[in-house]
Coordinates of C-alpha atoms and ligand atoms in Angstrom, one line a residue:
M1 CA -13.8 21.3 -1.9
K2 CA -10.5 19.6 -1.0
A3 CA -9.4 16.0 -1.7
D4 CA -8.8 13.7 1.3
V5 CA -5.9 11.2 1.3
L6 CA -5.7 7.8 3.0
L7 CA -2.4 6.1 3.3
G8 CA -0.2 3.7 5.3
L9 CA 2.2 4.9 7.9
Q10 CA 4.3 1.8 8.3
W11 CA 5.6 -0.8 5.8
G12 CA 2.3 -1.5 4.1
D13 CA -0.6 -3.9 4.8
E14 CA -1.9 -1.6 7.5
G15 CA -5.5 -2.3 6.4
K16 CA -5.9 0.5 3.8
G17 CA -8.3 -1.5 1.6
K18 CA -10.7 -2.2 4.5
I19 CA -10.9 1.4 5.6
V20 CA -11.3 2.9 2.1
D21 CA -14.2 0.5 1.6
V22 CA -15.7 1.6 5.0
L23 CA -15.3 5.3 4.1
T24 CA -16.4 5.1 0.4
S25 CA -20.1 5.8 1.0
K26 CA -19.0 9.4 2.1
Y27 CA -17.3 10.1 -1.2
D28 CA -18.1 10.6 -4.9
I29 CA -14.7 9.4 -6.3
I30 CA -12.1 7.0 -5.0
A31 CA -8.7 7.4 -6.7
R32 CA -5.5 5.3 -6.5
F33 CA -2.5 7.5 -6.9
Q34 CA 0.7 5.3 -7.0
G35 CA 2.0 1.8 -6.9
G36 CA 0.7 -1.1 -8.9
P37 CA -0.1 -4.8 -8.4
N38 CA 2.6 -5.0 -5.7
A39 CA -0.3 -3.8 -3.6
G40 CA -2.8 -6.3 -2.1
H41 CA -5.8 -4.5 -0.5
T42 CA -8.2 -6.8 1.3
L43 CA -11.9 -6.1 1.8
E44 CA -14.3 -8.2 3.7
F45 CA -18.1 -7.9 3.8
D46 CA -21.1 -10.2 3.7
G47 CA -18.8 -13.1 4.4
I48 CA -16.8 -12.6 1.3
K49 CA -13.1 -11.6 1.0
H50 CA -11.8 -9.7 -2.0
V51 CA -8.1 -8.7 -2.7
L52 CA -7.6 -5.8 -5.0
H53 CA -4.2 -5.0 -6.6
T54 CA -4.7 -2.1 -9.1
I55 CA -8.4 -1.2 -8.8
P56 CA -9.4 1.3 -6.1
S57 CA -11.1 -0.1 -3.0
G58 CA -14.3 1.8 -3.6
I59 CA -15.3 -0.5 -6.5
F60 CA -17.8 -2.4 -4.5
H61 CA -20.0 0.7 -4.1
K62 CA -22.3 1.1 -7.1
N63 CA -22.7 4.9 -7.1
V64 CA -19.1 5.9 -6.7
T65 CA -16.5 6.6 -9.4
N66 CA -13.2 4.8 -9.1
L67 CA -10.1 6.2 -10.8
I68 CA -6.7 4.6 -11.5
G69 CA -4.5 7.7 -11.5
N70 CA -1.5 8.7 -13.6
G71 CA 0.9 7.7 -10.8
V72 CA -0.2 4.0 -10.9
V73 CA 1.5 1.3 -13.0
I74 CA -0.7 -1.3 -14.5
D75 CA -0.1 -4.9 -15.5
P76 CA -2.9 -5.7 -18.1
I77 CA -2.8 -9.4 -17.1
I78 CA -3.4 -8.7 -13.4
F79 CA -5.9 -6.0 -14.2
R80 CA -7.9 -8.4 -16.4
N81 CA -8.0 -11.0 -13.6
E82 CA -9.1 -8.4 -11.1
I83 CA -12.0 -7.3 -13.3
L84 CA -13.1 -10.9 -13.9
G85 CA -13.0 -11.5 -10.1
I86 CA -15.2 -8.4 -9.5
K87 CA -17.6 -9.3 -12.3
K88 CA -18.3 -12.6 -10.5
T89 CA -19.9 -10.6 -7.7
K90 CA -22.3 -9.0 -10.2
I91 CA -21.0 -5.5 -9.1
P92 CA -20.8 -3.3 -12.2
T93 CA -17.3 -2.3 -13.1
S94 CA -18.4 0.5 -15.4
T95 CA -17.7 3.0 -12.6
L96 CA -13.9 2.6 -13.3
L97 CA -11.9 5.2 -15.1
I98 CA -8.3 5.0 -16.1
S99 CA -5.7 7.7 -16.6
K100 CA -4.2 7.9 -20.1
K101 CA -0.9 8.8 -18.3
A102 CA -0.7 5.6 -16.2
H103 CA 2.3 3.5 -17.2
L104 CA 2.1 -0.1 -18.4
I105 CA 4.1 -3.0 -16.9
L106 CA 5.4 -5.1 -19.7
P107 CA 6.2 -8.8 -19.4
T108 CA 9.9 -7.9 -19.7
H109 CA 9.6 -5.5 -16.8
K110 CA 8.7 -8.5 -14.6
L111 CA 11.7 -10.5 -16.0
I112 CA 14.1 -7.7 -15.2
D113 CA 12.6 -7.4 -11.7
A114 CA 13.3 -11.2 -11.2
A115 CA 16.8 -11.0 -12.8
S116 CA 17.8 -8.0 -10.7
E117 CA 16.6 -9.6 -7.5
K118 CA 18.5 -12.9 -8.4
A119 CA 21.7 -10.9 -9.1
K120 CA 21.4 -9.2 -5.7
G121 CA 21.4 -12.5 -3.9
K122 CA 21.4 -12.0 -0.1
E123 CA 21.0 -8.3 -0.6
K124 CA 17.7 -8.6 -2.5
I125 CA 15.0 -6.1 -1.8
G126 CA 12.3 -8.8 -1.5
S127 CA 10.4 -7.3 -4.3
T128 CA 6.9 -8.7 -5.1
L129 CA 8.4 -9.4 -8.6
K130 CA 5.5 -7.6 -10.3
G131 CA 7.8 -5.5 -12.4
I132 CA 7.3 -2.3 -10.3
G133 CA 10.9 -1.1 -10.1
P134 CA 11.8 -1.6 -13.8
T135 CA 8.5 0.1 -14.9
Y136 CA 9.1 3.2 -12.8
M137 CA 12.7 3.2 -14.0
D138 CA 11.4 3.4 -17.6
K139 CA 8.9 6.1 -16.5
T140 CA 11.7 8.4 -15.1
G141 CA 14.0 7.3 -17.9
R142 CA 11.4 8.6 -20.3
N143 CA 11.0 5.3 -22.1
G144 CA 7.7 4.0 -20.7
L145 CA 4.5 3.0 -22.5
R146 CA 1.3 4.5 -21.2
V147 CA -2.4 3.6 -21.3
G148 CA -3.0 6.4 -23.8
D149 CA -0.5 4.8 -26.2
I150 CA -2.5 1.6 -26.5
S151 CA -4.8 3.0 -29.2
S152 CA -2.0 4.7 -31.2
P153 CA -0.9 3.1 -34.5
E154 CA 2.7 3.1 -33.2
F155 CA 1.9 1.1 -30.1
K156 CA 3.3 -2.1 -31.4
S157 CA 6.5 -0.5 -32.6
K158 CA 7.0 1.4 -29.4
Y159 CA 6.5 -1.9 -27.5
E160 CA 9.1 -3.7 -29.7
R161 CA 11.6 -0.9 -29.1
L162 CA 11.2 -1.1 -25.4
K163 CA 11.3 -4.8 -25.4
S164 CA 14.6 -4.9 -27.3
K165 CA 16.1 -2.6 -24.8
H166 CA 14.9 -4.9 -22.0
I167 CA 16.4 -7.9 -23.8
Q168 CA 19.8 -6.2 -23.7
I169 CA 19.4 -5.7 -20.0
L170 CA 18.4 -9.4 -19.5
K171 CA 21.5 -10.4 -21.5
F172 CA 23.6 -8.3 -19.0
Y173 CA 22.0 -10.3 -16.2
D174 CA 22.6 -13.5 -18.1
Y175 CA 19.0 -14.4 -17.2
E176 CA 17.2 -17.2 -18.8
Y177 CA 13.5 -16.8 -19.7
D178 CA 10.7 -17.8 -22.0
L179 CA 8.8 -14.7 -23.1
S180 CA 6.3 -16.1 -25.7
E181 CA 3.5 -17.3 -23.4
M182 CA 3.8 -14.2 -21.2
E183 CA 3.7 -11.9 -24.2
E184 CA 0.7 -13.6 -25.8
N185 CA -1.2 -13.4 -22.5
W186 CA -0.3 -9.7 -22.2
F187 CA -1.5 -8.7 -25.6
E188 CA -4.7 -10.7 -25.1
S189 CA -5.3 -9.0 -21.8
L190 CA -5.0 -5.5 -23.3
S191 CA -8.5 -6.0 -24.8
M192 CA -9.9 -5.9 -21.2
L193 CA -8.0 -2.6 -20.5
K194 CA -9.4 -1.2 -23.7
Q195 CA -13.0 -1.7 -22.6
F196 CA -12.6 1.0 -19.9
K197 CA -12.7 4.7 -20.4
H198 CA -9.2 6.2 -20.7
I199 CA -9.3 9.8 -19.6
D200 CA -7.2 12.9 -19.0
S201 CA -7.6 12.2 -15.3
E202 CA -6.0 15.4 -14.0
H203 CA -8.7 17.5 -15.9
Y204 CA -11.3 15.2 -14.5
I205 CA -10.0 15.7 -11.0
H206 CA -9.8 19.5 -11.4
N207 CA -13.4 19.6 -12.6
A208 CA -14.5 17.3 -9.8
I209 CA -12.8 19.5 -7.1
N210 CA -14.4 22.7 -8.7
Q211 CA -17.8 21.1 -8.7
G212 CA -17.6 20.3 -5.0
K213 CA -17.3 16.5 -5.5
K214 CA -15.8 14.5 -2.6
I215 CA -12.6 12.7 -3.4
L216 CA -10.7 10.1 -1.4
S217 CA -7.1 9.4 -2.7
E218 CA -6.1 5.8 -1.8
G219 CA -2.4 5.1 -1.2
A220 CA -0.6 1.8 -1.6
Q221 CA 2.4 0.5 0.3
G222 CA 3.3 2.6 3.3
T223 CA 5.4 5.6 4.2
L224 CA 8.5 3.5 5.3
L225 CA 8.5 2.0 1.7
D226 CA 8.5 5.5 0.1
I227 CA 11.3 5.9 -2.6
D228 CA 12.6 9.1 -0.9
F229 CA 11.8 8.7 2.7
G230 CA 11.6 5.0 3.3
S231 CA 14.3 2.6 4.4
Y232 CA 16.2 2.9 1.1
P233 CA 17.1 0.8 -0.8
F234 CA 14.6 -1.6 0.8
V235 CA 11.6 0.4 -0.5
T236 CA 9.3 0.5 -3.5
S237 CA 9.8 2.7 -6.5
S238 CA 7.0 5.4 -6.0
N239 CA 6.2 8.2 -3.6
T240 CA 3.8 6.5 -1.2
I241 CA 3.2 9.7 0.8
T242 CA 0.7 12.6 0.6
A243 CA 2.9 14.4 -2.0
G244 CA 2.4 11.3 -4.1
A245 CA -1.3 12.0 -4.3
C246 CA -0.5 15.4 -5.7
T247 CA 1.8 14.0 -8.5
G248 CA -0.1 10.8 -8.9
L249 CA -3.5 12.5 -9.6
G250 CA -2.7 16.1 -10.4
I251 CA -4.0 17.5 -7.1
A252 CA -2.4 20.8 -6.1
P253 CA -1.0 20.7 -2.6
N254 CA -3.4 23.4 -1.4
K255 CA -6.3 21.2 -2.5
I256 CA -5.4 18.4 0.0
G257 CA -7.9 18.1 2.8
D258 CA -7.8 15.5 5.5
V259 CA -5.0 13.1 5.6
F260 CA -5.9 9.7 7.2
G261 CA -2.9 7.8 8.4
I262 CA -3.4 4.1 9.0
F263 CA -1.3 2.0 11.3
K264 CA -1.5 -1.4 13.0
A265 CA -1.6 -1.6 16.8
Y266 CA 1.8 -3.4 16.3
C267 CA 4.0 -3.4 13.2
T268 CA 4.7 -5.7 10.2
R269 CA 7.0 -5.8 7.3
V270 CA 7.2 -8.2 4.3
G271 CA 10.4 -8.3 2.3
S272 CA 13.9 -7.4 3.3
G273 CA 15.3 -4.4 5.2
P274 CA 15.7 -3.0 8.7
F275 CA 12.9 -3.4 11.2
P276 CA 14.1 -2.2 14.6
T277 CA 11.2 -3.5 16.7
E278 CA 11.0 -6.9 15.0
L279 CA 10.2 -9.8 17.3
F280 CA 11.9 -13.2 16.9
D281 CA 10.2 -14.8 19.9
K282 CA 6.9 -16.5 20.8
V283 CA 5.1 -13.2 21.0
G284 CA 6.0 -12.3 17.4
E285 CA 4.9 -15.7 16.3
K286 CA 1.6 -15.3 18.2
I287 CA 0.9 -11.9 16.6
G288 CA 1.6 -13.3 13.2
K289 CA -0.7 -16.3 13.7
I290 CA -3.6 -14.4 15.3
G291 CA -3.2 -11.5 12.8
N292 CA -3.0 -13.9 9.9
E293 CA 0.1 -12.0 8.8
F294 CA 0.7 -13.4 5.3
G295 CA 1.1 -11.1 2.2
A296 CA -2.1 -10.5 0.3
T297 CA -0.1 -10.4 -3.0
T298 CA 2.7 -13.0 -2.5
G299 CA 1.5 -15.1 0.4
R300 CA 4.9 -14.6 2.1
P301 CA 4.8 -14.5 5.9
R302 CA 5.0 -11.0 7.3
R303 CA 7.7 -10.2 9.9
C304 CA 6.0 -8.9 13.1
G305 CA 7.1 -6.5 15.8
W306 CA 6.0 -3.9 18.3
I307 CA 4.7 -0.5 17.3
D308 CA 7.5 2.0 16.6
I309 CA 6.6 5.6 17.8
P310 CA 9.6 7.5 16.3
A311 CA 8.8 5.9 12.9
L312 CA 5.2 6.8 13.3
K313 CA 5.9 10.4 14.2
Y314 CA 8.2 10.6 11.2
A315 CA 5.4 9.3 9.0
I316 CA 2.8 11.7 10.5
N317 CA 5.1 14.7 9.8
I318 CA 6.0 13.7 6.3
N319 CA 2.3 13.2 5.4
G320 CA 0.7 15.9 7.4
V321 CA -1.7 13.4 9.0
T322 CA -4.8 15.0 10.4
K323 CA -6.5 11.8 11.7
L324 CA -5.1 8.5 12.7
M325 CA -6.8 5.1 12.3
M326 CA -5.5 2.1 14.4
M327 CA -6.0 -1.3 12.9
K328 CA -6.0 -4.8 14.3
A329 CA -6.4 -3.9 17.9
D330 CA -8.1 -7.3 18.3
V331 CA -4.9 -9.1 17.5
L332 CA -3.2 -8.0 20.7
S333 CA -5.9 -9.3 23.0
G334 CA -4.6 -11.8 25.4
L335 CA -1.1 -10.4 25.7
E336 CA -0.1 -9.5 29.3
I337 CA 2.1 -6.7 28.2
V338 CA 1.9 -4.6 25.0
K339 CA 5.2 -2.8 24.3
A340 CA 5.7 0.4 22.3
C341 CA 9.1 1.6 21.2
T342 CA 9.6 5.3 22.2
H343 CA 13.3 5.7 21.4
Y344 CA 16.3 3.9 19.9
E345 CA 19.8 3.4 21.2
L346 CA 22.5 3.9 18.6
N347 CA 26.2 3.5 19.6
G348 CA 25.3 4.0 23.3
K349 CA 23.3 7.2 22.5
K350 CA 19.5 7.5 23.0
I351 CA 17.8 9.0 19.9
D352 CA 14.2 9.6 18.9
Y353 CA 14.4 9.7 15.2
L354 CA 15.3 7.4 12.3
P355 CA 18.9 8.2 11.3
F356 CA 20.4 7.9 7.8
E357 CA 22.9 5.3 9.0
D358 CA 22.2 1.6 8.9
N359 CA 18.9 1.2 10.7
S360 CA 19.6 -2.4 11.4
N361 CA 21.8 -1.3 14.4
L362 CA 19.1 0.5 16.2
K363 CA 18.2 -1.0 19.6
P364 CA 14.6 -0.2 20.5
I365 CA 13.8 1.2 24.0
Y366 CA 10.3 0.3 25.1
K367 CA 7.5 1.6 27.2
E368 CA 5.4 -1.3 28.6
H369 CA 1.6 -1.1 28.7
K370 CA -0.8 -3.4 30.5
G371 CA -2.5 -5.7 28.0
W372 CA -6.1 -6.6 27.8
D373 CA -7.8 -10.0 27.6
M374 CA -11.1 -9.6 25.9
D375 CA -12.4 -10.7 22.5
L376 CA -12.8 -7.3 20.8
T377 CA -14.2 -8.7 17.5
N378 CA -17.9 -8.3 18.5
L379 CA -17.4 -4.9 20.1
T380 CA -19.7 -2.1 18.8
D381 CA -18.6 0.8 21.0
L382 CA -15.2 1.8 22.3
S383 CA -16.8 2.8 25.6
N384 CA -17.3 -1.0 26.2
A385 CA -13.6 -1.7 25.4
P386 CA -11.3 -2.8 28.2
K387 CA -9.8 0.1 30.2
Q388 CA -6.3 -1.0 29.2
L389 CA -7.1 -0.6 25.5
N390 CA -8.6 2.8 26.0
N391 CA -5.5 3.8 28.0
Y392 CA -3.3 2.6 25.2
I393 CA -5.3 4.6 22.7
K394 CA -5.1 7.8 24.9
W395 CA -1.4 7.4 25.3
L396 CA -0.8 7.0 21.6
E397 CA -2.9 10.1 20.8
E398 CA -0.8 12.1 23.3
I399 CA 2.6 10.9 22.2
L400 CA 1.7 11.2 18.5
E401 CA -0.1 14.5 19.0
T402 CA -2.8 13.4 16.6
P403 CA -6.3 12.2 17.2
I404 CA -7.3 8.6 16.5
S405 CA -10.7 8.6 14.7
I406 CA -11.2 4.9 14.0
V407 CA -10.2 1.7 15.8
S408 CA -10.5 -1.5 13.8
V409 CA -11.3 -4.8 15.6
G410 CA -11.6 -7.3 12.8
P411 CA -11.3 -7.6 9.0
D412 CA -15.0 -7.1 8.2
R413 CA -16.5 -3.8 7.3
T414 CA -18.7 -3.9 10.3
Q415 CA -15.8 -4.5 12.8
T416 CA -15.0 -0.7 12.8
L417 CA -15.3 1.5 15.9
Y418 CA -15.5 5.3 15.7
K419 CA -14.1 7.6 18.3
Ligands
GDP501 P1 -3.6 -3.1 2.9 O1 -2.6 -3.5 1.9 O2 -3.2 -1.9 3.7 O3 -5.0 -2.9 2.3 O4 -3.8 -4.3 4.0 P2 -3.8 -5.9 3.6 O5 -5.2 -6.2 3.0 O6 -2.7 -6.3 2.8 O7 -3.6 -6.5 5.0 C1 -4.4 -6.3 6.1 C2 -5.0 -7.6 6.5 O8 -5.6 -7.4 7.8 C3 -6.1 -8.2 5.6 O9 -6.1 -9.5 5.7 C4 -7.4 -7.6 6.3 O10 -8.5 -8.4 6.0 C5 -7.0 -7.7 7.8 N1 -7.6 -6.7 8.7 C6 -7.8 -5.4 8.4 N2 -8.2 -4.8 9.6 C7 -8.2 -5.7 10.5 C8 -8.5 -5.7 11.9 O11 -8.9 -4.7 12.5 N3 -8.4 -6.9 12.6 C9 -8.0 -8.1 12.0 N4 -7.8 -9.2 12.7 N5 -7.7 -8.1 10.7 C10 -7.8 -7.0 10.0
IMO502 P1 0.1 -2.7 0.1 O1 -0.5 -1.6 -0.7 C1 3.7 -4.5 1.9 C2 7.4 -4.3 -0.4 C3 7.9 -5.6 -0.9 C4 9.4 -5.3 -0.9 C5 9.4 -3.8 -1.3 C6 9.7 -3.6 -2.8 O2 -0.6 -4.0 0.0 O3 0.3 -2.2 1.5 P2 8.2 -3.9 -5.0 O4 7.4 -5.1 -5.5 O5 7.4 -2.7 -4.8 O6 9.5 -3.7 -5.8 O7 8.8 -4.4 -3.6 O8 8.2 -3.3 -1.0 N1 6.0 -4.0 -0.8 C7 4.9 -4.1 0.1 N2 4.9 -4.5 1.3 N3 2.5 -4.0 1.3 C8 2.6 -3.6 0.0 O9 1.5 -3.0 -0.6 C9 3.8 -3.7 -0.7 N4 4.2 -3.4 -1.9 C10 5.5 -3.6 -2.0 O10 7.6 -6.7 -0.1 O11 9.9 -5.4 0.4
MG503 MG1 -1.5 -5.2 1.4

């Protein structure tokens, strides 16, 4: 048996949480492989909306195991709040397992994140300020604290050692802070983390694969936020791509099965950085309003623009996408023209790839498609969809050379059409 992967092909918030929840009944294990509470994965069913940050989006299905993999970074405070939120729904959380190798976000990681962003001024990344960058820096710098360390007698001394290093960094930034309340809350919250099974998750995954269990690996963020292949430095600090599922769970590359690539029928970005197809007009405003484009983690408005084919092709290649899923098709209803960027112009030359050079100078070249004017949110079958939407889907499949298997027409679990 091979493990499937589901991940975002744009700048995050494509609708990963919704689709993981939709697909969960087909799997035995749902496993998050990277990122941390910078993620906000929204699920809607039975009239209730849930936003998950660290916990895999399969948690609302009783008979499925959910695993937080070694590639994830965990803030015990946010984790505790998430568990308390899920407990309110009466869904048991005992199906959740946590890798001993997952790294911990310390209160001082969050302070360094804020200090670093402040120091960057106008050049800031637009971080979610959840301490992600500094925590991954300590991971690769070989200083980090891991879930498996919590029960060690040296935990407190390791914590103090790392904290004093962080205090030196904060001094360098000349950053003012009050740590005491954050720290108290953090240590209190550890007790919730301790209630869950901490496991050697790579062994668990290997056994599961050998036993023929079905695994879905859930990505966070999106390919264009990948630390290596995203719009650096305006990226997150982990590998958000399929390779990240290998390192973030211990899955060998030849054990990867289907790769589901999720994208919006348009494009959004939250935080700073280049966005060649960004719209600054009434159409962009309309998409943001109808699409309710506000960050699920920070509440910040998301920048909106047209779909970007060269960027999507790039993401499909890097991830080895086998099936595409198009989200939020309903949001484009009522637009006379739907545009899709097929090339860029850079210094008078037409190119069809994302160059290393400053992407903020790329001028998009568009193909225009006829729009559709029908409320799609109650649609149950794509054969009843407007001709123009089906043409748009067909055109995308051809140009992206990959089949689209799901078209989403609303935030609810049920608003999902299969092709
Ligand atoms: P994720 O981070 O990829 O899980 O995505 P987010 O949850 O951050 O953002 C996606 C937003 O779009 C959420 O508010 C979802 O409820 C919503 N959503 C998902 N699919 C659809 C869809 O097909 N149509 C509409 N209108 N909203 C959707
Ligand atoms: P999900 O999983 C959208 C963005 C931030 C910022 C950059 C770096 O919900 O799709 P970080 O906090 O990681 O240091 O921020 O990455 N970012 C996201 N944007 N969706 C996300 O997650 C994101 N996680 C981080 O806005 O630009
Ligand atoms: Mg999100």
